[in-house]
Amino acid sequence: MNNPDGTTSYYDTITGVKLVDTSLVVDGQTFNIDAKGVVTKAHTPGFYTTGDNNWFYADSRGRNVTGAQVINGQHLYFDANGRQVKGGFVTNTDGSRSFYHWNTGDKMVSTFFTTGHDKWYYADDKGNVVTGAQVINGQKLFFGTDGKQVKGGFATNANGTRSYYHGATGDKLVSTFFTTGDNNWYYADAKGEVVVGEQTINGQHLYFDQTGRQVKGATASNPDGSISYYDVHTGDKAVNRWIKIPSGQWVYFNSEGKGYMSN
């Protein structure tokens, strides 16, 4: 019997009850009946396509499978409509995400992959897209909450410090100066944490603001109310000399590099 919405339902010839959630053979053809009683022609078991690279898989009853499936040893995924996911992310029941290969549909496992535009991800040995700090093949890397690898950018660590990851390799920078351009310089310590405040590095007395940017050609305030000046070129703290600070005032910095503003 045809329904008002254009679908078809089947009613038992004896009881008159609408059939639901079953299969039916009519004139040698198999039909599937869903939980709402809608009748559809069963597909031949196996993979089939409706064109435009839309692939489906019919089970032994001719019904389209959905969700995560292992077919012929492949770990595949089919959306709620039965269409196979290829070149896309899927959210797993535990909240993690997996990515399925563009051509084969295989779940990516233990590998890096890109979605283009230099967006890189890593799928672990379970096929879960990793997030946060990771050590992979000896590299210390970081992936955002969306799984995208941080390259040429800062990441905030669990202890509130920040680290910076190389623009090309994605490696965490350790024990080195680095710049983000526009003469903005930073220093990553032996743990890969971007330093702040007063630091002695390679014998130089330097200062880094609260964002980690090195102070050059400017003053910084000390806890005792004095100020210190850091050279515009080297970043060294000025000692035992007069400096015309950015405000235009001349200030003498003593052997400790401390100066006092006149009222």
PDB file of C-alpha atoms in Angstrom:
ATOM      1  CA  MET A   1       0.000   0.000   0.000  1.00  0.00           C
ATOM      2  CA  ASN A   2       1.308   3.468  -0.871  1.00  0.00           C
ATOM      3  CA  ASN A   3       1.610   5.955   1.974  1.00  0.00           C
ATOM      4  CA  PRO A   4       0.776   9.706   1.683  1.00  0.00           C
ATOM      5  CA  ASP A   5       4.484  10.578   1.736  1.00  0.00           C
ATOM      6  CA  GLY A   6       5.162   8.438  -1.319  1.00  0.00           C
ATOM      7  CA  THR A   7       6.670   5.483   0.536  1.00  0.00           C
ATOM      8  CA  THR A   8       5.262   1.974   0.492  1.00  0.00           C
ATOM      9  CA  SER A   9       4.186  -0.266   3.365  1.00  0.00           C
ATOM     10  CA  TYR A  10       3.068  -3.893   3.373  1.00  0.00           C
ATOM     11  CA  TYR A  11       0.162  -5.318   5.359  1.00  0.00           C
ATOM     12  CA  ASP A  12      -0.265  -8.990   6.209  1.00  0.00           C
ATOM     13  CA  THR A  13      -2.882 -10.579   3.938  1.00  0.00           C
ATOM     14  CA  ILE A  14      -4.478 -12.476   6.855  1.00  0.00           C
ATOM     15  CA  THR A  15      -4.168 -10.233   9.938  1.00  0.00           C
ATOM     16  CA  GLY A  16      -3.983  -6.872   8.157  1.00  0.00           C
ATOM     17  CA  VAL A  17      -1.123  -5.814  10.449  1.00  0.00           C
ATOM     18  CA  LYS A  18       1.572  -3.620   8.941  1.00  0.00           C
ATOM     19  CA  LEU A  19       4.903  -5.424   8.768  1.00  0.00           C
ATOM     20  CA  VAL A  20       7.908  -3.740  10.396  1.00  0.00           C
ATOM     21  CA  ASP A  21      11.608  -4.508  10.817  1.00  0.00           C
ATOM     22  CA  THR A  22      11.694  -7.586   8.611  1.00  0.00           C
ATOM     23  CA  SER A  23      12.338  -8.816   5.093  1.00  0.00           C
ATOM     24  CA  LEU A  24       9.880 -10.015   2.498  1.00  0.00           C
ATOM     25  CA  VAL A  25      10.189 -11.986  -0.761  1.00  0.00           C
ATOM     26  CA  VAL A  26       7.640 -11.138  -3.450  1.00  0.00           C
ATOM     27  CA  ASP A  27       7.814 -12.753  -6.892  1.00  0.00           C
ATOM     28  CA  GLY A  28      11.412 -13.755  -6.264  1.00  0.00           C
ATOM     29  CA  GLN A  29      12.523 -10.241  -5.243  1.00  0.00           C
ATOM     30  CA  THR A  30      13.647  -9.428  -1.701  1.00  0.00           C
ATOM     31  CA  PHE A  31      12.391  -6.302   0.026  1.00  0.00           C
ATOM     32  CA  ASN A  32      13.468  -4.828   3.357  1.00  0.00           C
ATOM     33  CA  ILE A  33      10.965  -3.296   5.759  1.00  0.00           C
ATOM     34  CA  ASP A  34      12.307  -0.848   8.348  1.00  0.00           C
ATOM     35  CA  ALA A  35      11.085  -0.084  11.881  1.00  0.00           C
ATOM     36  CA  LYS A  36       8.497   2.348  10.494  1.00  0.00           C
ATOM     37  CA  GLY A  37       7.180  -0.165   8.003  1.00  0.00           C
ATOM     38  CA  VAL A  38       8.708   1.504   4.932  1.00  0.00           C
ATOM     39  CA  VAL A  39       9.465  -0.990   2.168  1.00  0.00           C
ATOM     40  CA  THR A  40      12.644  -0.756   0.054  1.00  0.00           C
ATOM     41  CA  LYS A  41      14.066  -3.163  -2.468  1.00  0.00           C
ATOM     42  CA  ALA A  42      16.977  -5.132  -1.035  1.00  0.00           C
ATOM     43  CA  HIS A  43      20.392  -4.695  -2.610  1.00  0.00           C
ATOM     44  CA  THR A  44      22.621  -7.528  -3.708  1.00  0.00           C
ATOM     45  CA  PRO A  45      25.034  -8.181  -0.810  1.00  0.00           C
ATOM     46  CA  GLY A  46      28.381  -6.388  -1.201  1.00  0.00           C
ATOM     47  CA  PHE A  47      29.625  -2.961  -2.233  1.00  0.00           C
ATOM     48  CA  TYR A  48      27.653  -0.863  -4.685  1.00  0.00           C
ATOM     49  CA  THR A  49      27.717   2.758  -5.832  1.00  0.00           C
ATOM     50  CA  THR A  50      25.087   5.288  -6.763  1.00  0.00           C
ATOM     51  CA  GLY A  51      27.666   7.365  -8.647  1.00  0.00           C
ATOM     52  CA  ASP A  52      29.702  10.452  -7.700  1.00  0.00           C
ATOM     53  CA  ASN A  53      31.968   8.206  -5.581  1.00  0.00           C
ATOM     54  CA  ASN A  54      29.103   7.444  -3.206  1.00  0.00           C
ATOM     55  CA  TRP A  55      29.676   3.883  -1.988  1.00  0.00           C
ATOM     56  CA  PHE A  56      27.511   1.643   0.154  1.00  0.00           C
ATOM     57  CA  TYR A  57      27.714  -1.909   1.472  1.00  0.00           C
ATOM     58  CA  ALA A  58      24.725  -4.221   1.638  1.00  0.00           C
ATOM     59  CA  ASP A  59      24.769  -7.020   4.210  1.00  0.00           C
ATOM     60  CA  SER A  60      23.512 -10.571   3.676  1.00  0.00           C
ATOM     61  CA  ARG A  61      19.924  -9.338   3.948  1.00  0.00           C
ATOM     62  CA  GLY A  62      20.535  -6.602   1.401  1.00  0.00           C
ATOM     63  CA  ARG A  63      20.459  -3.848   4.003  1.00  0.00           C
ATOM     64  CA  ASN A  64      22.925  -0.975   3.978  1.00  0.00           C
ATOM     65  CA  VAL A  65      25.331  -1.177   6.893  1.00  0.00           C
ATOM     66  CA  THR A  66      26.082   1.891   9.013  1.00  0.00           C
ATOM     67  CA  GLY A  67      28.750   2.874  11.522  1.00  0.00           C
ATOM     68  CA  ALA A  68      32.154   1.248  12.003  1.00  0.00           C
ATOM     69  CA  GLN A  69      32.599  -1.984  10.063  1.00  0.00           C
ATOM     70  CA  VAL A  70      35.378  -4.490   9.350  1.00  0.00           C
ATOM     71  CA  ILE A  71      34.911  -5.792   5.803  1.00  0.00           C
ATOM     72  CA  ASN A  72      37.482  -8.029   4.130  1.00  0.00           C
ATOM     73  CA  GLY A  73      39.974  -6.967   6.805  1.00  0.00           C
ATOM     74  CA  GLN A  74      39.436  -3.244   6.173  1.00  0.00           C
ATOM     75  CA  HIS A  75      38.327  -0.927   8.985  1.00  0.00           C
ATOM     76  CA  LEU A  76      35.686   1.224   7.291  1.00  0.00           C
ATOM     77  CA  TYR A  77      32.926   3.609   8.307  1.00  0.00           C
ATOM     78  CA  PHE A  78      29.477   4.271   6.886  1.00  0.00           C
ATOM     79  CA  ASP A  79      27.356   7.260   7.870  1.00  0.00           C
ATOM     80  CA  ALA A  80      23.764   7.135   9.096  1.00  0.00           C
ATOM     81  CA  ASN A  81      22.555   6.980   5.481  1.00  0.00           C
ATOM     82  CA  GLY A  82      24.884   4.092   4.702  1.00  0.00           C
ATOM     83  CA  ARG A  83      27.291   6.127   2.572  1.00  0.00           C
ATOM     84  CA  GLN A  84      30.929   5.163   3.063  1.00  0.00           C
ATOM     85  CA  VAL A  85      33.116   7.863   4.602  1.00  0.00           C
ATOM     86  CA  LYS A  86      36.157   8.633   2.452  1.00  0.00           C
ATOM     87  CA  GLY A  87      38.500  11.554   3.088  1.00  0.00           C
ATOM     88  CA  GLY A  88      36.683  12.628   6.217  1.00  0.00           C
ATOM     89  CA  PHE A  89      36.688  12.597  10.018  1.00  0.00           C
ATOM     90  CA  VAL A  90      34.340  10.532  12.146  1.00  0.00           C
ATOM     91  CA  THR A  91      33.638  11.050  15.855  1.00  0.00           C
ATOM     92  CA  ASN A  92      33.908   7.777  17.771  1.00  0.00           C
ATOM     93  CA  THR A  93      31.684   6.719  20.655  1.00  0.00           C
ATOM     94  CA  ASP A  94      34.427   7.640  23.174  1.00  0.00           C
ATOM     95  CA  GLY A  95      34.638  11.196  21.790  1.00  0.00           C
ATOM     96  CA  SER A  96      37.878  10.653  19.881  1.00  0.00           C
ATOM     97  CA  ARG A  97      38.042  11.125  16.120  1.00  0.00           C
ATOM     98  CA  SER A  98      39.284   8.940  13.275  1.00  0.00           C
ATOM     99  CA  PHE A  99      40.060   9.743   9.648  1.00  0.00           C
ATOM    100  CA  TYR A 100      39.299   7.516   6.682  1.00  0.00           C
ATOM    101  CA  HIS A 101      41.445   7.377   3.535  1.00  0.00           C
ATOM    102  CA  TRP A 102      40.280   9.345   0.519  1.00  0.00           C
ATOM    103  CA  ASN A 103      40.500   6.467  -1.953  1.00  0.00           C
ATOM    104  CA  THR A 104      40.294   3.180  -0.054  1.00  0.00           C
ATOM    105  CA  GLY A 105      38.180   4.317   2.892  1.00  0.00           C
ATOM    106  CA  ASP A 106      40.585   2.579   5.308  1.00  0.00           C
ATOM    107  CA  LYS A 107      40.872   4.026   8.807  1.00  0.00           C
ATOM    108  CA  MET A 108      44.250   5.793   9.100  1.00  0.00           C
ATOM    109  CA  VAL A 109      46.420   4.081  11.738  1.00  0.00           C
ATOM    110  CA  SER A 110      49.915   4.931  13.103  1.00  0.00           C
ATOM    111  CA  THR A 111      50.553   7.577  10.472  1.00  0.00           C
ATOM    112  CA  PHE A 112      50.677  11.278   9.701  1.00  0.00           C
ATOM    113  CA  PHE A 113      48.171  12.585   7.197  1.00  0.00           C
ATOM    114  CA  THR A 114      47.128  15.935   5.783  1.00  0.00           C
ATOM    115  CA  THR A 115      43.810  17.401   4.718  1.00  0.00           C
ATOM    116  CA  GLY A 116      45.630  19.970   2.595  1.00  0.00           C
ATOM    117  CA  HIS A 117      46.713  23.574   3.146  1.00  0.00           C
ATOM    118  CA  ASP A 118      49.585  22.321   5.375  1.00  0.00           C
ATOM    119  CA  LYS A 119      47.124  20.943   7.958  1.00  0.00           C
ATOM    120  CA  TRP A 120      48.741  17.845   9.449  1.00  0.00           C
ATOM    121  CA  TYR A 121      47.387  15.258  11.859  1.00  0.00           C
ATOM    122  CA  TYR A 122      48.516  11.971  13.388  1.00  0.00           C
ATOM    123  CA  ALA A 123      46.437   8.822  13.914  1.00  0.00           C
ATOM    124  CA  ASP A 124      47.687   6.539  16.700  1.00  0.00           C
ATOM    125  CA  ASP A 125      47.824   2.732  16.704  1.00  0.00           C
ATOM    126  CA  LYS A 126      44.089   2.595  17.417  1.00  0.00           C
ATOM    127  CA  GLY A 127      43.273   5.006  14.618  1.00  0.00           C
ATOM    128  CA  ASN A 128      42.432   7.842  17.012  1.00  0.00           C
ATOM    129  CA  VAL A 129      43.537  11.327  15.948  1.00  0.00           C
ATOM    130  CA  VAL A 130      45.871  12.518  18.717  1.00  0.00           C
ATOM    131  CA  THR A 131      45.713  15.858  20.542  1.00  0.00           C
ATOM    132  CA  GLY A 132      48.022  17.718  22.931  1.00  0.00           C
ATOM    133  CA  ALA A 133      51.725  17.052  23.527  1.00  0.00           C
ATOM    134  CA  GLN A 134      53.030  13.895  21.862  1.00  0.00           C
ATOM    135  CA  VAL A 135      56.373  12.157  21.303  1.00  0.00           C
ATOM    136  CA  ILE A 136      56.307  10.489  17.874  1.00  0.00           C
ATOM    137  CA  ASN A 137      59.366   8.869  16.340  1.00  0.00           C
ATOM    138  CA  GLY A 138      61.479  10.746  18.880  1.00  0.00           C
ATOM    139  CA  GLN A 139      60.008  14.139  17.965  1.00  0.00           C
ATOM    140  CA  LYS A 140      58.293  16.258  20.610  1.00  0.00           C
ATOM    141  CA  LEU A 141      55.208  17.581  18.842  1.00  0.00           C
ATOM    142  CA  PHE A 142      51.924  19.263  19.721  1.00  0.00           C
ATOM    143  CA  PHE A 143      48.441  18.923  18.281  1.00  0.00           C
ATOM    144  CA  GLY A 144      45.514  21.275  18.941  1.00  0.00           C
ATOM    145  CA  THR A 145      42.161  20.211  20.358  1.00  0.00           C
ATOM    146  CA  ASP A 146      40.989  19.651  16.778  1.00  0.00           C
ATOM    147  CA  GLY A 147      43.997  17.382  16.147  1.00  0.00           C
ATOM    148  CA  LYS A 148      45.796  19.800  13.833  1.00  0.00           C
ATOM    149  CA  GLN A 149      49.561  19.831  14.383  1.00  0.00           C
ATOM    150  CA  VAL A 150      51.023  23.079  15.680  1.00  0.00           C
ATOM    151  CA  LYS A 151      53.754  24.352  13.348  1.00  0.00           C
ATOM    152  CA  GLY A 152      55.231  27.823  13.610  1.00  0.00           C
ATOM    153  CA  GLY A 153      53.128  28.608  16.650  1.00  0.00           C
ATOM    154  CA  PHE A 154      52.896  28.615  20.438  1.00  0.00           C
ATOM    155  CA  ALA A 155      51.096  26.039  22.572  1.00  0.00           C
ATOM    156  CA  THR A 156      50.165  26.383  26.236  1.00  0.00           C
ATOM    157  CA  ASN A 157      51.456  23.592  28.468  1.00  0.00           C
ATOM    158  CA  ALA A 158      49.617  21.982  31.371  1.00  0.00           C
ATOM    159  CA  ASN A 159      51.686  24.012  33.887  1.00  0.00           C
ATOM    160  CA  GLY A 160      50.703  27.310  32.230  1.00  0.00           C
ATOM    161  CA  THR A 161      54.004  27.884  30.421  1.00  0.00           C
ATOM    162  CA  ARG A 162      54.217  28.082  26.656  1.00  0.00           C
ATOM    163  CA  SER A 163      56.279  26.216  24.098  1.00  0.00           C
ATOM    164  CA  TYR A 164      56.981  26.987  20.466  1.00  0.00           C
ATOM    165  CA  TYR A 165      56.986  24.477  17.630  1.00  0.00           C
ATOM    166  CA  HIS A 166      59.156  24.715  14.512  1.00  0.00           C
ATOM    167  CA  GLY A 167      57.425  26.019  11.411  1.00  0.00           C
ATOM    168  CA  ALA A 168      58.687  23.252   9.111  1.00  0.00           C
ATOM    169  CA  THR A 169      59.290  20.158  11.260  1.00  0.00           C
ATOM    170  CA  GLY A 170      56.875  20.819  14.117  1.00  0.00           C
ATOM    171  CA  ASP A 171      59.613  19.990  16.656  1.00  0.00           C
ATOM    172  CA  LYS A 172      59.431  21.710  20.047  1.00  0.00           C
ATOM    173  CA  LEU A 173      62.229  24.280  20.243  1.00  0.00           C
ATOM    174  CA  VAL A 174      64.624  23.611  23.118  1.00  0.00           C
ATOM    175  CA  SER A 175      67.589  25.630  24.503  1.00  0.00           C
ATOM    176  CA  THR A 176      67.515  28.167  21.709  1.00  0.00           C
ATOM    177  CA  PHE A 177      66.575  31.698  20.714  1.00  0.00           C
ATOM    178  CA  PHE A 178      63.924  32.046  18.042  1.00  0.00           C
ATOM    179  CA  THR A 179      61.970  34.807  16.338  1.00  0.00           C
ATOM    180  CA  THR A 180      58.409  35.104  15.111  1.00  0.00           C
ATOM    181  CA  GLY A 181      59.414  37.993  12.863  1.00  0.00           C
ATOM    182  CA  ASP A 182      59.357  41.779  13.218  1.00  0.00           C
ATOM    183  CA  ASN A 183      62.389  41.549  15.555  1.00  0.00           C
ATOM    184  CA  ASN A 184      60.319  39.718  18.180  1.00  0.00           C
ATOM    185  CA  TRP A 185      62.725  37.342  19.924  1.00  0.00           C
ATOM    186  CA  TYR A 186      62.118  34.607  22.482  1.00  0.00           C
ATOM    187  CA  TYR A 187      64.109  31.924  24.264  1.00  0.00           C
ATOM    188  CA  ALA A 188      63.074  28.312  24.905  1.00  0.00           C
ATOM    189  CA  ASP A 189      64.829  26.709  27.883  1.00  0.00           C
ATOM    190  CA  ALA A 190      66.090  23.140  28.312  1.00  0.00           C
ATOM    191  CA  LYS A 191      62.507  21.918  28.868  1.00  0.00           C
ATOM    192  CA  GLY A 192      61.265  23.760  25.807  1.00  0.00           C
ATOM    193  CA  GLU A 193      59.399  26.300  27.918  1.00  0.00           C
ATOM    194  CA  VAL A 194      59.448  29.919  26.728  1.00  0.00           C
ATOM    195  CA  VAL A 195      61.148  31.924  29.479  1.00  0.00           C
ATOM    196  CA  VAL A 196      59.818  35.132  31.049  1.00  0.00           C
ATOM    197  CA  GLY A 197      61.323  37.728  33.343  1.00  0.00           C
ATOM    198  CA  GLU A 198      65.004  38.266  34.095  1.00  0.00           C
ATOM    199  CA  GLN A 199      67.320  35.590  32.686  1.00  0.00           C
ATOM    200  CA  THR A 200      71.066  34.967  32.359  1.00  0.00           C
ATOM    201  CA  ILE A 201      71.726  33.169  29.070  1.00  0.00           C
ATOM    202  CA  ASN A 202      75.214  32.507  27.730  1.00  0.00           C
ATOM    203  CA  GLY A 203      76.552  35.097  30.180  1.00  0.00           C
ATOM    204  CA  GLN A 204      74.133  37.800  29.038  1.00  0.00           C
ATOM    205  CA  HIS A 205      71.729  39.440  31.483  1.00  0.00           C
ATOM    206  CA  LEU A 206      68.481  39.626  29.530  1.00  0.00           C
ATOM    207  CA  TYR A 207      64.816  40.278  30.151  1.00  0.00           C
ATOM    208  CA  PHE A 208      61.655  38.791  28.634  1.00  0.00           C
ATOM    209  CA  ASP A 209      58.174  40.215  29.152  1.00  0.00           C
ATOM    210  CA  GLN A 210      55.195  38.154  30.344  1.00  0.00           C
ATOM    211  CA  THR A 211      54.483  36.962  26.799  1.00  0.00           C
ATOM    212  CA  GLY A 212      58.089  35.760  26.525  1.00  0.00           C
ATOM    213  CA  ARG A 213      59.150  38.465  24.084  1.00  0.00           C
ATOM    214  CA  GLN A 214      62.675  39.744  24.711  1.00  0.00           C
ATOM    215  CA  VAL A 215      62.919  43.348  25.840  1.00  0.00           C
ATOM    216  CA  LYS A 216      65.273  45.385  23.648  1.00  0.00           C
ATOM    217  CA  GLY A 217      65.663  49.158  23.617  1.00  0.00           C
ATOM    218  CA  ALA A 218      63.310  49.516  26.556  1.00  0.00           C
ATOM    219  CA  THR A 219      63.168  49.407  30.338  1.00  0.00           C
ATOM    220  CA  ALA A 220      61.749  46.830  32.712  1.00  0.00           C
ATOM    221  CA  SER A 221      60.606  47.416  36.276  1.00  0.00           C
ATOM    222  CA  ASN A 222      62.333  45.671  39.175  1.00  0.00           C
ATOM    223  CA  PRO A 223      60.568  44.529  42.397  1.00  0.00           C
ATOM    224  CA  ASP A 224      62.340  47.237  44.461  1.00  0.00           C
ATOM    225  CA  GLY A 225      60.923  50.044  42.318  1.00  0.00           C
ATOM    226  CA  SER A 226      64.057  50.611  40.237  1.00  0.00           C
ATOM    227  CA  ILE A 227      64.233  50.055  36.496  1.00  0.00           C
ATOM    228  CA  SER A 228      66.709  48.331  34.212  1.00  0.00           C
ATOM    229  CA  TYR A 229      67.466  49.099  30.599  1.00  0.00           C
ATOM    230  CA  TYR A 230      68.170  46.477  27.927  1.00  0.00           C
ATOM    231  CA  ASP A 231      70.263  47.293  24.857  1.00  0.00           C
ATOM    232  CA  VAL A 232      68.349  47.834  21.621  1.00  0.00           C
ATOM    233  CA  HIS A 233      70.675  45.553  19.642  1.00  0.00           C
ATOM    234  CA  THR A 234      72.020  42.881  22.008  1.00  0.00           C
ATOM    235  CA  GLY A 235      69.376  42.923  24.720  1.00  0.00           C
ATOM    236  CA  ASP A 236      72.118  43.142  27.388  1.00  0.00           C
ATOM    237  CA  LYS A 237      71.265  44.898  30.645  1.00  0.00           C
ATOM    238  CA  ALA A 238      72.985  48.290  30.865  1.00  0.00           C
ATOM    239  CA  VAL A 239      75.414  48.695  33.779  1.00  0.00           C
ATOM    240  CA  ASN A 240      77.630  51.544  35.000  1.00  0.00           C
ATOM    241  CA  ARG A 241      76.484  54.012  32.387  1.00  0.00           C
ATOM    242  CA  TRP A 242      74.039  56.745  31.511  1.00  0.00           C
ATOM    243  CA  ILE A 243      71.204  55.884  29.123  1.00  0.00           C
ATOM    244  CA  LYS A 244      68.627  58.115  27.502  1.00  0.00           C
ATOM    245  CA  ILE A 245      65.546  55.935  27.984  1.00  0.00           C
ATOM    246  CA  PRO A 246      62.592  55.978  25.537  1.00  0.00           C
ATOM    247  CA  SER A 247      60.763  58.621  27.595  1.00  0.00           C
ATOM    248  CA  GLY A 248      63.642  61.015  26.809  1.00  0.00           C
ATOM    249  CA  GLN A 249      64.995  61.122  30.363  1.00  0.00           C
ATOM    250  CA  TRP A 250      68.648  60.388  31.135  1.00  0.00           C
ATOM    251  CA  VAL A 251      69.072  57.701  33.810  1.00  0.00           C
ATOM    252  CA  TYR A 252      72.216  56.278  35.368  1.00  0.00           C
ATOM    253  CA  PHE A 253      72.318  52.487  35.745  1.00  0.00           C
ATOM    254  CA  ASN A 254      74.640  51.259  38.495  1.00  0.00           C
ATOM    255  CA  SER A 255      76.789  48.120  38.705  1.00  0.00           C
ATOM    256  CA  GLU A 256      73.670  46.038  39.315  1.00  0.00           C
ATOM    257  CA  GLY A 257      71.982  47.551  36.286  1.00  0.00           C
ATOM    258  CA  LYS A 258      69.484  49.439  38.417  1.00  0.00           C
ATOM    259  CA  GLY A 259      68.377  52.969  37.701  1.00  0.00           C
ATOM    260  CA  TYR A 260      66.007  55.345  39.419  1.00  0.00           C
ATOM    261  CA  MET A 261      63.647  57.781  37.761  1.00  0.00           C
ATOM    262  CA  SER A 262      63.767  61.361  38.986  1.00  0.00           C
ATOM    263  CA  ASN A 263      60.490  63.034  39.879  1.00  0.00           C
TER     264      ASN A 263
END
